[in-house]
Tab-separated table of C-alpha atoms in Angstrom:
chain	number	residue	atom	x	y	z
A	26	UNK	CA	-33.935	40.348	4.949
A	27	UNK	CA	-32.054	40.464	8.260
A	28	UNK	CA	-34.306	37.829	9.906
A	29	UNK	CA	-34.311	35.643	6.884
A	30	UNK	CA	-30.471	35.751	6.619
A	31	UNK	CA	-30.166	34.846	10.300
A	32	UNK	CA	-32.550	31.877	9.826
A	33	UNK	CA	-30.503	30.617	6.796
A	34	UNK	CA	-27.273	31.098	8.780
A	35	UNK	CA	-28.754	29.270	11.642
A	36	UNK	CA	-30.030	26.345	9.346
A	37	UNK	CA	-26.467	26.083	7.972
A	38	UNK	CA	-25.047	26.026	11.403
A	39	UNK	CA	-27.421	23.232	12.419
A	40	UNK	CA	-26.433	21.257	9.370
A	41	UNK	CA	-22.757	21.712	10.088
A	42	UNK	CA	-23.276	20.753	13.686
A	43	UNK	CA	-25.132	17.562	12.576
A	44	UNK	CA	-22.370	16.673	10.123
A	45	UNK	CA	-19.782	17.020	12.987
A	46	UNK	CA	-21.864	14.942	15.259
A	47	UNK	CA	-22.385	12.276	12.661
A	48	UNK	CA	-18.633	12.062	11.979
A	49	UNK	CA	-17.839	11.858	15.741
A	50	UNK	CA	-20.344	9.168	16.243
A	51	UNK	CA	-18.792	7.243	13.196
A	52	UNK	CA	-15.309	7.687	14.754
A	53	UNK	CA	-16.493	6.387	18.182
A	54	UNK	CA	-18.438	3.572	16.624
A	55	UNK	CA	-15.227	2.515	14.623
A	56	UNK	CA	-13.154	2.711	17.823
A	57	UNK	CA	-15.579	0.618	19.770
A	58	UNK	CA	-15.551	-2.064	17.158
A	59	UNK	CA	-11.806	-1.984	17.198
A	60	UNK	CA	-11.897	-2.340	20.893
A	61	UNK	CA	-14.099	-5.265	20.801
A	62	UNK	CA	-11.941	-6.891	18.275
A	63	UNK	CA	-8.915	-6.464	20.246
A	64	UNK	CA	-10.675	-7.955	23.270
A	65	UNK	CA	-11.889	-10.937	21.212
A	66	UNK	CA	-8.284	-11.482	19.864
A	67	UNK	CA	-7.030	-11.461	23.513
A	68	UNK	CA	-9.379	-14.183	24.564
A	69	UNK	CA	-8.465	-16.136	21.441
A	70	UNK	CA	-4.811	-15.876	22.536
A	71	UNK	CA	-5.718	-17.360	25.849
A	72	UNK	CA	-7.579	-20.179	24.090
A	73	UNK	CA	-4.640	-20.869	21.819
A	74	UNK	CA	-2.761	-22.083	24.937
A	75	UNK	CA	-5.022	-25.059	25.030
A	76	UNK	CA	-3.149	-27.796	23.135
A	77	UNK	CA	-4.862	-30.954	24.350
A	78	UNK	CA	-8.310	-32.257	24.860
A	79	UNK	CA	-9.005	-32.224	28.486
A	80	UNK	CA	-12.309	-33.719	30.081
A	81	UNK	CA	-12.805	-32.789	33.651
A	82	UNK	CA	-15.745	-33.917	35.660
A	83	UNK	CA	-17.325	-30.873	37.294
A	84	UNK	CA	-20.396	-29.385	38.990
A	85	UNK	CA	-23.121	-27.875	37.041
A	86	UNK	CA	-22.190	-24.777	34.847
A	87	UNK	CA	-22.437	-21.356	36.294
A	88	UNK	CA	-25.743	-19.396	35.481
A	89	UNK	CA	-25.984	-18.224	31.911
A	90	UNK	CA	-28.563	-17.421	29.145
A	91	UNK	CA	-28.534	-17.279	25.336
A	92	UNK	CA	-26.357	-20.496	25.213
A	93	UNK	CA	-27.129	-23.555	22.990
A	94	UNK	CA	-28.318	-26.931	24.427
A	95	UNK	CA	-28.586	-29.770	22.142
A	96	UNK	CA	-28.999	-33.549	22.306
A	97	UNK	CA	-26.275	-35.929	21.119
A	98	UNK	CA	-27.623	-37.835	18.051
A	99	UNK	CA	-26.147	-41.169	19.421
A	100	UNK	CA	-25.707	-40.977	23.074
A	101	UNK	CA	-27.839	-39.996	26.094
A	102	UNK	CA	-25.992	-36.801	26.352
A	103	UNK	CA	-26.826	-32.932	26.319
A	104	UNK	CA	-24.252	-30.524	24.764
A	105	UNK	CA	-24.048	-26.978	26.204
A	106	UNK	CA	-21.978	-24.321	24.538
A	107	UNK	CA	-21.483	-20.607	25.034
A	108	UNK	CA	-23.878	-18.086	26.614
A	109	UNK	CA	-23.650	-14.853	28.624
A	110	UNK	CA	-24.078	-13.687	32.222
A	111	UNK	CA	-24.690	-10.187	33.676
A	112	UNK	CA	-24.012	-9.608	37.381
A	113	UNK	CA	-25.324	-6.015	37.517
A	114	UNK	CA	-22.012	-4.423	36.700
A	115	UNK	CA	-20.257	-6.592	34.196
A	116	UNK	CA	-21.142	-8.776	31.381
A	117	UNK	CA	-19.473	-12.285	30.929
A	118	UNK	CA	-19.299	-14.170	27.636
A	119	UNK	CA	-18.414	-17.950	27.403
A	120	UNK	CA	-17.270	-20.493	24.885
A	121	UNK	CA	-17.113	-23.295	27.203
A	122	UNK	CA	-18.405	-26.785	26.253
A	123	UNK	CA	-20.189	-28.902	28.813
A	124	UNK	CA	-21.550	-32.416	28.461
A	125	UNK	CA	-24.432	-33.609	30.642
A	126	UNK	CA	-24.854	-37.463	30.974
A	127	UNK	CA	-28.587	-38.007	31.281
A	128	UNK	CA	-28.336	-41.550	32.751
A	129	UNK	CA	-25.702	-40.712	35.276
A	130	UNK	CA	-26.804	-37.197	36.000
A	131	UNK	CA	-23.165	-35.933	35.729
A	132	UNK	CA	-21.444	-32.956	34.092
A	133	UNK	CA	-18.069	-32.839	32.186
A	134	UNK	CA	-16.306	-29.865	31.013
A	135	UNK	CA	-14.497	-30.479	27.771
A	136	UNK	CA	-11.657	-28.185	26.809
A	137	UNK	CA	-10.793	-28.440	23.151
A	138	UNK	CA	-7.989	-26.652	21.251
A	139	UNK	CA	-8.878	-23.797	18.885
A	140	UNK	CA	-12.640	-23.325	19.852
A	141	UNK	CA	-14.763	-20.540	18.417
A	142	UNK	CA	-14.454	-17.006	20.111
A	143	UNK	CA	-16.762	-16.345	23.160
A	144	UNK	CA	-20.256	-15.691	22.196
A	145	UNK	CA	-24.006	-15.776	22.931
A	146	UNK	CA	-27.302	-15.805	21.009
A	147	UNK	CA	-25.806	-17.897	18.240
A	148	UNK	CA	-27.615	-20.293	16.021
A	149	UNK	CA	-26.791	-24.124	16.625
A	150	UNK	CA	-27.956	-27.480	15.180
A	151	UNK	CA	-27.025	-31.101	15.729
A	152	UNK	CA	-26.705	-33.544	12.900
A	153	UNK	CA	-25.861	-37.371	12.921
A	154	UNK	CA	-23.235	-37.368	10.262
A	155	UNK	CA	-19.666	-38.528	11.131
A	156	UNK	CA	-20.748	-39.703	14.599
A	157	UNK	CA	-22.443	-36.332	15.408
A	158	UNK	CA	-21.791	-32.855	14.556
A	159	UNK	CA	-22.646	-29.676	16.333
A	160	UNK	CA	-22.912	-26.666	13.899
A	161	UNK	CA	-22.638	-23.126	15.190
A	162	UNK	CA	-23.262	-19.927	13.203
A	163	UNK	CA	-23.060	-16.214	14.274
A	164	UNK	CA	-23.856	-14.877	17.554
A	165	UNK	CA	-22.936	-11.837	19.656
A	166	UNK	CA	-20.003	-10.525	21.705
A	167	UNK	CA	-20.554	-7.664	24.181
A	168	UNK	CA	-18.232	-5.349	26.157
A	169	UNK	CA	-17.932	-5.840	29.827
A	170	UNK	CA	-20.174	-2.918	30.450
A	171	UNK	CA	-22.853	-4.221	28.081
A	172	UNK	CA	-22.975	-1.122	25.908
A	173	UNK	CA	-21.068	-2.221	22.872
A	174	UNK	CA	-21.736	-5.192	20.711
A	175	UNK	CA	-19.857	-7.233	17.882
A	176	UNK	CA	-21.766	-9.591	15.812
A	177	UNK	CA	-20.280	-12.716	14.236
A	178	UNK	CA	-21.034	-14.086	10.826
A	179	UNK	CA	-18.702	-17.178	10.919
A	180	UNK	CA	-19.372	-20.891	10.796
A	181	UNK	CA	-18.016	-23.598	13.013
A	182	UNK	CA	-18.590	-27.311	13.421
A	183	UNK	CA	-17.728	-29.587	16.376
A	184	UNK	CA	-16.832	-33.111	15.460
A	185	UNK	CA	-18.262	-35.118	18.528
A	186	UNK	CA	-16.431	-38.260	17.504
A	187	UNK	CA	-13.021	-36.821	17.542
A	188	UNK	CA	-13.821	-33.849	19.731
A	189	UNK	CA	-12.234	-31.211	17.424
A	190	UNK	CA	-13.499	-27.827	16.407
A	191	UNK	CA	-13.351	-26.737	12.618
A	192	UNK	CA	-14.096	-23.353	11.179
A	193	UNK	CA	-15.783	-23.694	8.012
A	194	UNK	CA	-14.940	-20.979	5.367
A	195	UNK	CA	-17.711	-21.165	2.804
A	196	UNK	CA	-17.176	-20.568	-0.870
A	197	UNK	CA	-19.441	-21.667	-3.580
A	198	UNK	CA	-18.601	-21.561	-7.310
A	199	UNK	CA	-21.021	-21.549	-10.108
A	200	UNK	CA	-21.070	-22.512	-13.743
A	201	UNK	CA	-24.760	-21.651	-14.747
A	202	UNK	CA	-25.336	-19.199	-17.560
A	203	UNK	CA	-27.914	-16.343	-17.932
A	204	UNK	CA	-28.741	-13.918	-20.786
A	205	UNK	CA	-30.022	-10.497	-20.466
A	206	UNK	CA	-32.509	-9.211	-23.325
A	207	UNK	CA	-31.602	-5.623	-24.177
A	208	UNK	CA	-35.046	-4.963	-25.719
A	209	UNK	CA	-37.249	-6.422	-22.921
A	210	UNK	CA	-34.983	-5.802	-19.941
A	211	UNK	CA	-35.423	-9.300	-18.817
A	212	UNK	CA	-33.129	-12.161	-17.634
A	213	UNK	CA	-33.344	-15.789	-18.768
A	214	UNK	CA	-31.527	-18.834	-17.658
A	215	UNK	CA	-29.754	-20.808	-20.403
A	216	UNK	CA	-29.340	-24.577	-20.255
A	217	UNK	CA	-26.732	-25.387	-22.908
A	218	UNK	CA	-25.898	-28.923	-24.105
A	219	UNK	CA	-22.517	-30.256	-24.149
A	220	UNK	CA	-19.820	-30.291	-21.401
A	221	UNK	CA	-19.102	-26.883	-20.242
A	222	UNK	CA	-16.564	-25.299	-17.777
A	223	UNK	CA	-16.485	-26.445	-14.121
A	224	UNK	CA	-17.646	-24.022	-11.572
A	225	UNK	CA	-15.173	-21.095	-11.207
A	226	UNK	CA	-14.741	-17.326	-10.499
A	227	UNK	CA	-12.646	-14.823	-12.209
A	228	UNK	CA	-12.970	-16.184	-15.788
A	229	UNK	CA	-12.948	-13.949	-18.785
A	230	UNK	CA	-15.268	-13.707	-21.670
A	231	UNK	CA	-15.280	-12.245	-25.176
A	232	UNK	CA	-17.403	-12.442	-28.394
A	233	UNK	CA	-16.390	-14.645	-31.440
A	234	UNK	CA	-16.829	-13.343	-35.028
A	235	UNK	CA	-19.795	-15.698	-35.373
A	236	UNK	CA	-21.687	-14.355	-32.254
A	237	UNK	CA	-20.575	-17.022	-29.846
A	238	UNK	CA	-19.121	-16.421	-26.334
A	239	UNK	CA	-15.481	-17.500	-25.581
A	240	UNK	CA	-14.694	-18.193	-22.041
A	241	UNK	CA	-11.078	-18.594	-20.768
A	242	UNK	CA	-9.469	-19.378	-17.504
A	243	UNK	CA	-10.719	-18.586	-14.019
A	244	UNK	CA	-9.971	-19.746	-10.411
A	245	UNK	CA	-11.453	-22.166	-7.899
A	246	UNK	CA	-10.750	-23.785	-4.605
A	247	UNK	CA	-11.480	-27.117	-3.314
A	248	UNK	CA	-10.925	-28.846	0.094
A	249	UNK	CA	-8.180	-31.393	-0.067
A	250	UNK	CA	-8.187	-32.342	3.591
A	251	UNK	CA	-9.316	-30.917	6.853
A	252	UNK	CA	-8.674	-27.190	7.206
A	253	UNK	CA	-6.605	-27.275	4.003
A	254	UNK	CA	-7.906	-25.760	0.763
A	255	UNK	CA	-6.031	-25.830	-2.528
A	256	UNK	CA	-6.526	-23.202	-5.301
A	257	UNK	CA	-6.619	-24.049	-9.038
A	258	UNK	CA	-5.727	-21.795	-11.745
A	259	UNK	CA	-7.841	-22.810	-14.818
A	260	UNK	CA	-6.226	-22.387	-18.314
A	261	UNK	CA	-8.929	-24.210	-20.378
A	262	UNK	CA	-11.040	-22.394	-23.063
A	263	UNK	CA	-14.709	-22.985	-24.014
A	264	UNK	CA	-16.984	-21.758	-26.786
A	265	UNK	CA	-20.742	-21.223	-26.140
A	266	UNK	CA	-22.621	-20.849	-29.374
A	267	UNK	CA	-26.243	-21.088	-30.575
A	268	UNK	CA	-27.132	-24.641	-31.710
A	269	UNK	CA	-28.069	-24.766	-35.392
A	270	UNK	CA	-28.340	-20.894	-35.378
A	271	UNK	CA	-31.262	-21.024	-32.882
A	272	UNK	CA	-31.219	-18.308	-30.103
A	273	UNK	CA	-33.065	-20.450	-27.665
A	274	UNK	CA	-30.685	-23.520	-27.816
A	275	UNK	CA	-27.046	-23.129	-26.910
A	276	UNK	CA	-24.167	-25.659	-26.658
A	277	UNK	CA	-20.849	-25.771	-25.003
A	278	UNK	CA	-17.688	-26.851	-26.842
A	279	UNK	CA	-14.160	-27.117	-25.544
A	280	UNK	CA	-11.575	-25.616	-27.823
A	281	UNK	CA	-7.861	-26.224	-27.895
A	282	UNK	CA	-6.084	-23.188	-29.584
A	283	UNK	CA	-2.570	-23.719	-31.021
A	284	UNK	CA	0.311	-21.194	-30.590
A	285	UNK	CA	1.994	-19.573	-27.688
A	286	UNK	CA	-0.492	-19.809	-24.766
A	287	UNK	CA	-0.359	-17.642	-21.636
A	288	UNK	CA	1.141	-19.139	-18.471
A	289	UNK	CA	-1.566	-20.127	-15.815
A	290	UNK	CA	-2.672	-17.073	-13.897
A	291	UNK	CA	-5.790	-15.379	-12.407
A	292	UNK	CA	-6.735	-11.682	-12.324
A	293	UNK	CA	-5.861	-11.016	-15.995
A	294	UNK	CA	-7.857	-8.473	-18.173
A	295	UNK	CA	-9.183	-8.877	-21.591
A	296	UNK	CA	-10.504	-6.503	-24.492
A	297	UNK	CA	-11.654	-6.978	-27.930
A	298	UNK	CA	-8.946	-5.976	-30.463
A	299	UNK	CA	-9.123	-5.308	-34.149
A	300	UNK	CA	-9.428	-8.204	-36.668
A	301	UNK	CA	-11.499	-10.377	-34.454
A	302	UNK	CA	-8.773	-10.822	-31.980
A	303	UNK	CA	-9.063	-10.704	-28.033
A	304	UNK	CA	-6.075	-9.183	-26.224
A	305	UNK	CA	-5.114	-10.375	-22.779
A	306	UNK	CA	-3.045	-8.430	-20.306
A	307	UNK	CA	-1.282	-8.980	-16.986
A	308	UNK	CA	-2.634	-11.092	-14.060
A	309	UNK	CA	-1.070	-12.814	-11.022
A	310	UNK	CA	0.084	-16.342	-10.343
A	311	UNK	CA	-0.370	-17.149	-6.712
A	312	UNK	CA	1.790	-19.749	-5.053
A	313	UNK	CA	0.143	-21.164	-1.928
A	314	UNK	CA	2.113	-22.967	0.676
A	315	UNK	CA	-0.049	-23.763	3.789
A	316	UNK	CA	-0.557	-20.188	5.446
A	317	UNK	CA	1.712	-18.298	3.014
A	318	UNK	CA	0.397	-16.862	-0.302
A	319	UNK	CA	2.881	-15.292	-2.586
A	320	UNK	CA	1.979	-13.856	-6.045
A	321	UNK	CA	3.911	-13.216	-9.149
A	322	UNK	CA	2.411	-10.350	-11.132
A	323	UNK	CA	2.689	-10.026	-15.079
A	324	UNK	CA	2.566	-7.254	-17.558
A	325	UNK	CA	2.790	-9.228	-20.762
A	326	UNK	CA	0.443	-9.295	-23.660
A	327	UNK	CA	-1.252	-12.275	-25.466
A	328	UNK	CA	-3.642	-12.223	-28.415
A	329	UNK	CA	-6.319	-14.872	-29.307
A	330	UNK	CA	-7.257	-15.027	-32.929
A	331	UNK	CA	-10.743	-16.555	-32.977
A	332	UNK	CA	-10.790	-17.122	-36.842
A	333	UNK	CA	-7.503	-19.170	-36.645
A	334	UNK	CA	-8.011	-20.506	-33.123
A	335	UNK	CA	-4.603	-19.556	-32.291
A	336	UNK	CA	-2.624	-17.813	-29.553
A	337	UNK	CA	0.108	-15.171	-30.081
A	338	UNK	CA	2.412	-13.560	-27.668
A	339	UNK	CA	2.298	-9.786	-27.883
A	340	UNK	CA	5.892	-8.628	-28.957
A	341	UNK	CA	6.742	-5.013	-29.107
A	342	UNK	CA	8.935	-3.848	-32.112
A	343	UNK	CA	10.247	-0.637	-30.471
A	344	UNK	CA	10.522	2.741	-32.180
A	345	UNK	CA	13.229	3.057	-34.818
A	346	UNK	CA	15.042	5.813	-32.851
A	347	UNK	CA	15.575	3.450	-29.852
A	348	UNK	CA	17.219	0.896	-32.161
A	349	UNK	CA	19.741	3.580	-33.528
A	350	UNK	CA	20.434	4.950	-30.184
A	351	UNK	CA	21.134	1.576	-28.656
A	352	UNK	CA	23.959	0.887	-31.180
A	353	UNK	CA	25.543	4.201	-30.947
A	354	UNK	CA	25.520	3.840	-27.093
A	355	UNK	CA	27.542	0.673	-27.198
A	356	UNK	CA	30.025	2.472	-29.557
A	357	UNK	CA	30.579	5.418	-27.316
A	358	UNK	CA	31.271	3.465	-24.262
A	359	UNK	CA	33.554	0.599	-25.296
A	360	UNK	CA	35.030	0.556	-21.746
A	361	UNK	CA	31.900	-1.115	-20.222
A	362	UNK	CA	29.924	0.914	-17.841
A	363	UNK	CA	26.426	0.512	-16.295
A	364	UNK	CA	24.925	2.116	-19.353
A	365	UNK	CA	26.811	-0.111	-21.775
A	366	UNK	CA	25.769	-3.174	-19.834
A	367	UNK	CA	22.256	-2.183	-19.832
A	368	UNK	CA	22.372	-1.642	-23.662
A	369	UNK	CA	23.820	-5.043	-24.271
A	370	UNK	CA	21.232	-6.630	-22.168
A	371	UNK	CA	18.546	-4.908	-24.067
A	372	UNK	CA	19.932	-6.223	-27.407
A	373	UNK	CA	20.380	-9.791	-26.020
A	374	UNK	CA	17.512	-10.373	-23.674
A	375	UNK	CA	15.116	-8.838	-21.053
A	376	UNK	CA	16.051	-6.067	-18.867
A	377	UNK	CA	14.905	-5.603	-15.229
A	378	UNK	CA	13.721	-1.929	-14.581
A	379	UNK	CA	13.559	-1.112	-10.899
A	380	UNK	CA	11.499	2.052	-9.968
A	381	UNK	CA	10.986	3.329	-6.255
A	382	UNK	CA	7.702	5.244	-5.503
A	383	UNK	CA	7.461	7.081	-2.175
A	384	UNK	CA	3.862	7.009	-0.849
A	385	UNK	CA	2.523	9.969	1.109
A	386	UNK	CA	3.047	8.332	4.454
A	387	UNK	CA	6.854	7.868	3.514
A	388	UNK	CA	6.653	4.131	2.618
A	389	UNK	CA	8.932	3.294	-0.291
A	390	UNK	CA	7.444	0.853	-2.727
A	391	UNK	CA	9.698	-0.831	-5.096
A	392	UNK	CA	8.448	-1.776	-8.491
A	393	UNK	CA	10.539	-4.450	-10.421
A	394	UNK	CA	9.610	-4.745	-14.071
A	395	UNK	CA	11.075	-7.143	-16.639
A	396	UNK	CA	10.990	-5.710	-20.113
A	397	UNK	CA	11.738	-7.236	-23.349
A	398	UNK	CA	14.309	-5.523	-25.525
A	399	UNK	CA	12.530	-3.318	-28.250
A	400	UNK	CA	13.916	-4.389	-31.677
A	401	UNK	CA	17.189	-5.785	-32.658
A	402	UNK	CA	20.671	-4.243	-32.415
A	403	UNK	CA	21.763	-4.619	-36.028
A	404	UNK	CA	20.189	-1.563	-37.430
A	405	UNK	CA	22.096	1.094	-39.317
A	406	UNK	CA	23.316	4.120	-37.243
A	407	UNK	CA	22.604	7.823	-37.831
A	408	UNK	CA	25.236	10.291	-36.572
A	409	UNK	CA	22.841	13.284	-36.404
A	410	UNK	CA	20.475	11.696	-33.693
A	411	UNK	CA	20.245	13.097	-30.323
A	412	UNK	CA	22.220	10.921	-27.891
A	413	UNK	CA	21.036	12.603	-24.700
A	414	UNK	CA	19.025	9.597	-23.474
A	415	UNK	CA	20.759	6.536	-22.097
A	416	UNK	CA	21.590	4.091	-24.977
A	417	UNK	CA	19.601	0.890	-25.009
A	418	UNK	CA	17.060	1.600	-22.328
A	419	UNK	CA	13.851	0.015	-23.172
A	420	UNK	CA	10.709	2.139	-22.998
A	421	UNK	CA	8.788	1.214	-19.842
A	422	UNK	CA	4.987	0.533	-19.878
A	423	UNK	CA	2.587	-0.552	-17.161
A	424	UNK	CA	4.211	-2.258	-14.227
A	425	UNK	CA	3.138	-5.854	-13.563
A	426	UNK	CA	-0.317	-5.927	-12.037
A	427	UNK	CA	-3.532	-7.797	-11.909
A	428	UNK	CA	-7.291	-6.808	-12.283
A	429	UNK	CA	-6.483	-3.759	-14.588
A	430	UNK	CA	-9.044	-2.233	-16.608
A	431	UNK	CA	-8.725	-2.490	-20.494
A	432	UNK	CA	-10.354	-0.822	-23.447
A	433	UNK	CA	-9.524	-0.615	-27.164
A	434	UNK	CA	-10.458	2.458	-29.382
A	435	UNK	CA	-9.371	3.100	-32.918
A	436	UNK	CA	-6.950	0.146	-32.644
A	437	UNK	CA	-5.196	1.655	-29.531
A	438	UNK	CA	-5.239	-0.365	-26.220
A	439	UNK	CA	-5.609	1.605	-23.059
A	440	UNK	CA	-4.726	0.087	-19.676
A	441	UNK	CA	-5.760	1.784	-16.448
A	442	UNK	CA	-5.196	1.081	-12.790
A	443	UNK	CA	-5.132	-2.408	-11.213
A	444	UNK	CA	-3.004	-3.635	-8.232
A	445	UNK	CA	0.049	-5.382	-7.236
A	446	UNK	CA	1.497	-6.472	-3.834
A	447	UNK	CA	4.619	-5.382	-2.059
A	448	UNK	CA	5.130	-7.567	0.893
A	449	UNK	CA	1.917	-7.287	2.985
A	450	UNK	CA	1.033	-4.090	1.311
A	451	UNK	CA	-1.535	-3.938	-1.470
A	452	UNK	CA	-0.813	-1.142	-4.038
A	453	UNK	CA	-3.759	0.159	-5.906
A	454	UNK	CA	-2.830	1.901	-9.151
A	455	UNK	CA	-4.185	4.881	-11.004
A	456	UNK	CA	-1.782	5.215	-13.871
A	457	UNK	CA	-3.058	5.133	-17.573
A	458	UNK	CA	-0.979	3.678	-20.439
A	459	UNK	CA	-1.788	3.197	-24.149
A	460	UNK	CA	-0.413	0.980	-27.097
A	461	UNK	CA	-0.984	1.165	-30.683
A	462	UNK	CA	-2.040	-2.432	-31.610
A	463	UNK	CA	-1.450	-1.852	-35.357
A	464	UNK	CA	2.239	-0.716	-34.935
A	465	UNK	CA	3.014	-2.607	-31.688
A	466	UNK	CA	6.205	-0.279	-31.117
A	467	UNK	CA	6.158	0.969	-27.444
A	468	UNK	CA	3.786	1.868	-24.550
A	469	UNK	CA	3.026	5.412	-24.050
A	470	UNK	CA	2.325	6.702	-20.550
A	471	UNK	CA	-0.605	9.104	-20.271
A	472	UNK	CA	-0.995	9.403	-16.564
A	473	UNK	CA	1.919	8.509	-14.084
A	474	UNK	CA	1.234	6.722	-10.770
A	475	UNK	CA	0.515	9.387	-8.227
A	476	UNK	CA	2.327	8.607	-4.815
A	477	UNK	CA	0.033	10.956	-3.087
A	478	UNK	CA	-2.884	8.408	-3.572
A	479	UNK	CA	-1.004	5.579	-2.074
A	480	UNK	CA	-2.507	5.345	1.495
A	481	UNK	CA	-2.154	2.192	3.480
A	482	UNK	CA	-3.262	1.834	7.051
A	483	UNK	CA	-1.976	-0.971	9.014
A	484	UNK	CA	-4.428	-0.643	11.758
A	485	UNK	CA	-6.051	2.768	12.556
A	486	UNK	CA	-5.122	6.366	11.878
A	487	UNK	CA	-3.009	7.637	14.838
A	488	UNK	CA	-4.480	11.112	14.794
A	489	UNK	CA	-8.029	9.827	15.022
A	490	UNK	CA	-6.943	7.559	17.764
A	491	UNK	CA	-5.514	10.419	19.879
A	492	UNK	CA	-8.624	12.510	19.191
A	493	UNK	CA	-10.939	9.747	20.293
A	494	UNK	CA	-8.900	8.985	23.486
A	495	UNK	CA	-9.259	12.599	24.406
A	496	UNK	CA	-12.986	12.384	23.801
A	497	UNK	CA	-13.195	9.280	25.700
A	498	UNK	CA	-11.361	10.832	28.720
A	499	UNK	CA	-13.802	13.728	28.634
A	500	UNK	CA	-16.820	11.443	28.499
A	501	UNK	CA	-15.733	9.583	31.531
A	502	UNK	CA	-14.724	6.198	29.982
A	503	UNK	CA	-12.339	5.331	32.685
A	504	UNK	CA	-14.615	2.694	34.229
A	505	UNK	CA	-15.284	1.132	30.933
A	506	UNK	CA	-11.462	0.626	30.223
A	507	UNK	CA	-11.052	-0.737	33.689
A	508	UNK	CA	-13.963	-3.091	33.180
A	509	UNK	CA	-12.540	-4.375	29.963
A	510	UNK	CA	-9.017	-4.920	31.643
A	511	UNK	CA	-10.656	-6.882	34.381
A	512	UNK	CA	-12.740	-8.806	32.089
A	513	UNK	CA	-9.682	-9.737	30.108
A	514	UNK	CA	-7.951	-10.892	33.390
A	515	UNK	CA	-10.939	-12.908	34.253
């Protein structure tokens, strides 16, 4: 028993050591990648100082490998880009562009603003469109000591006619339809007749009472001019239904419901409600201005009645006790204080509720929420009611958010999680709320948002950084650091 116990203990110790080593390697790998990203960013800062196209006759390029050399589609020229060189101690990466004139046997170095980061072993191809285009994809960046590597997955194009670099940010939207058979566990592609929705992402679907599919909204981008994309929030609605009752033939139909429609937005959530209705909640409306993107988040409710083809705004009635307390509150404070003003605002219009949440790291996140007044102010008053709560305060529900999770059970709507933005910080939520869709009185909070779960790392964890720096010093990484610094200077 003694030997067996020792072996088991030794085995557990080996597992623990392996886990520690794996964690240590993972931390070091993360640190190395961050170091390389910082070095790449430094080189890009140097490249950003180039504001003009400069063509300089020069001697042949320095020795290098893993560069790209392609022929100009219209001229007797060869285009050389990128590459690497190792001198036995240090690795050098390039993003220089050279042009070799075949007839004149001359070289020209062409400095172009905003080039791709330095790289080698990339893929490149030349096409004749637009006077000639050099396309570059991916490649590799290495640390000065050649022991750390960063792999790109970006796409660039050099317009030879205008001598300009452009980074291409790919996005492809689809509008194809597939069906999954629950009996055979197989996919099949549908080819519906009619004019369907344009390609998009983030659309929402629900089932109609007749077994059709209702599709609403979505988001897509399109290139409006060079380096400028414009986003579109779709607010159209379509119905996909079997044609003549056949399951093998489908048809698209655009529908235009009446009633109060939701404002244009994306990131909203849907669930099937009682009485053949679909409930829509929240979302975000992003306003794009060049490099800035600001979003307005929502926490409102809308219902779509498929049998009547009509939109309805979800209005909360408010519990009766709140109506009575609100009137009594105004009577008890005729002088006009903050509580009285709040009560009057509730009776006449929406109220802004401000809530501050302190995260674990000490960051204060302010949540502003505009709430409609629950019920009217002209209800009879009861003197025996408890007036301990503030008069006229509406009952808060889920704060404005997008991408929340929705479910309906026994006529009760449940809203869980989602996200909103506070400045540059994204706040991911974990609260849970419910609303009786039959009574439509007030939200009930089942789980409050936990500030302890709000972690936001701007760059890296300081404790891990300090720990890794100690490990690096013990491992003799001084030469590596000095090599990186000298490479940055070069």
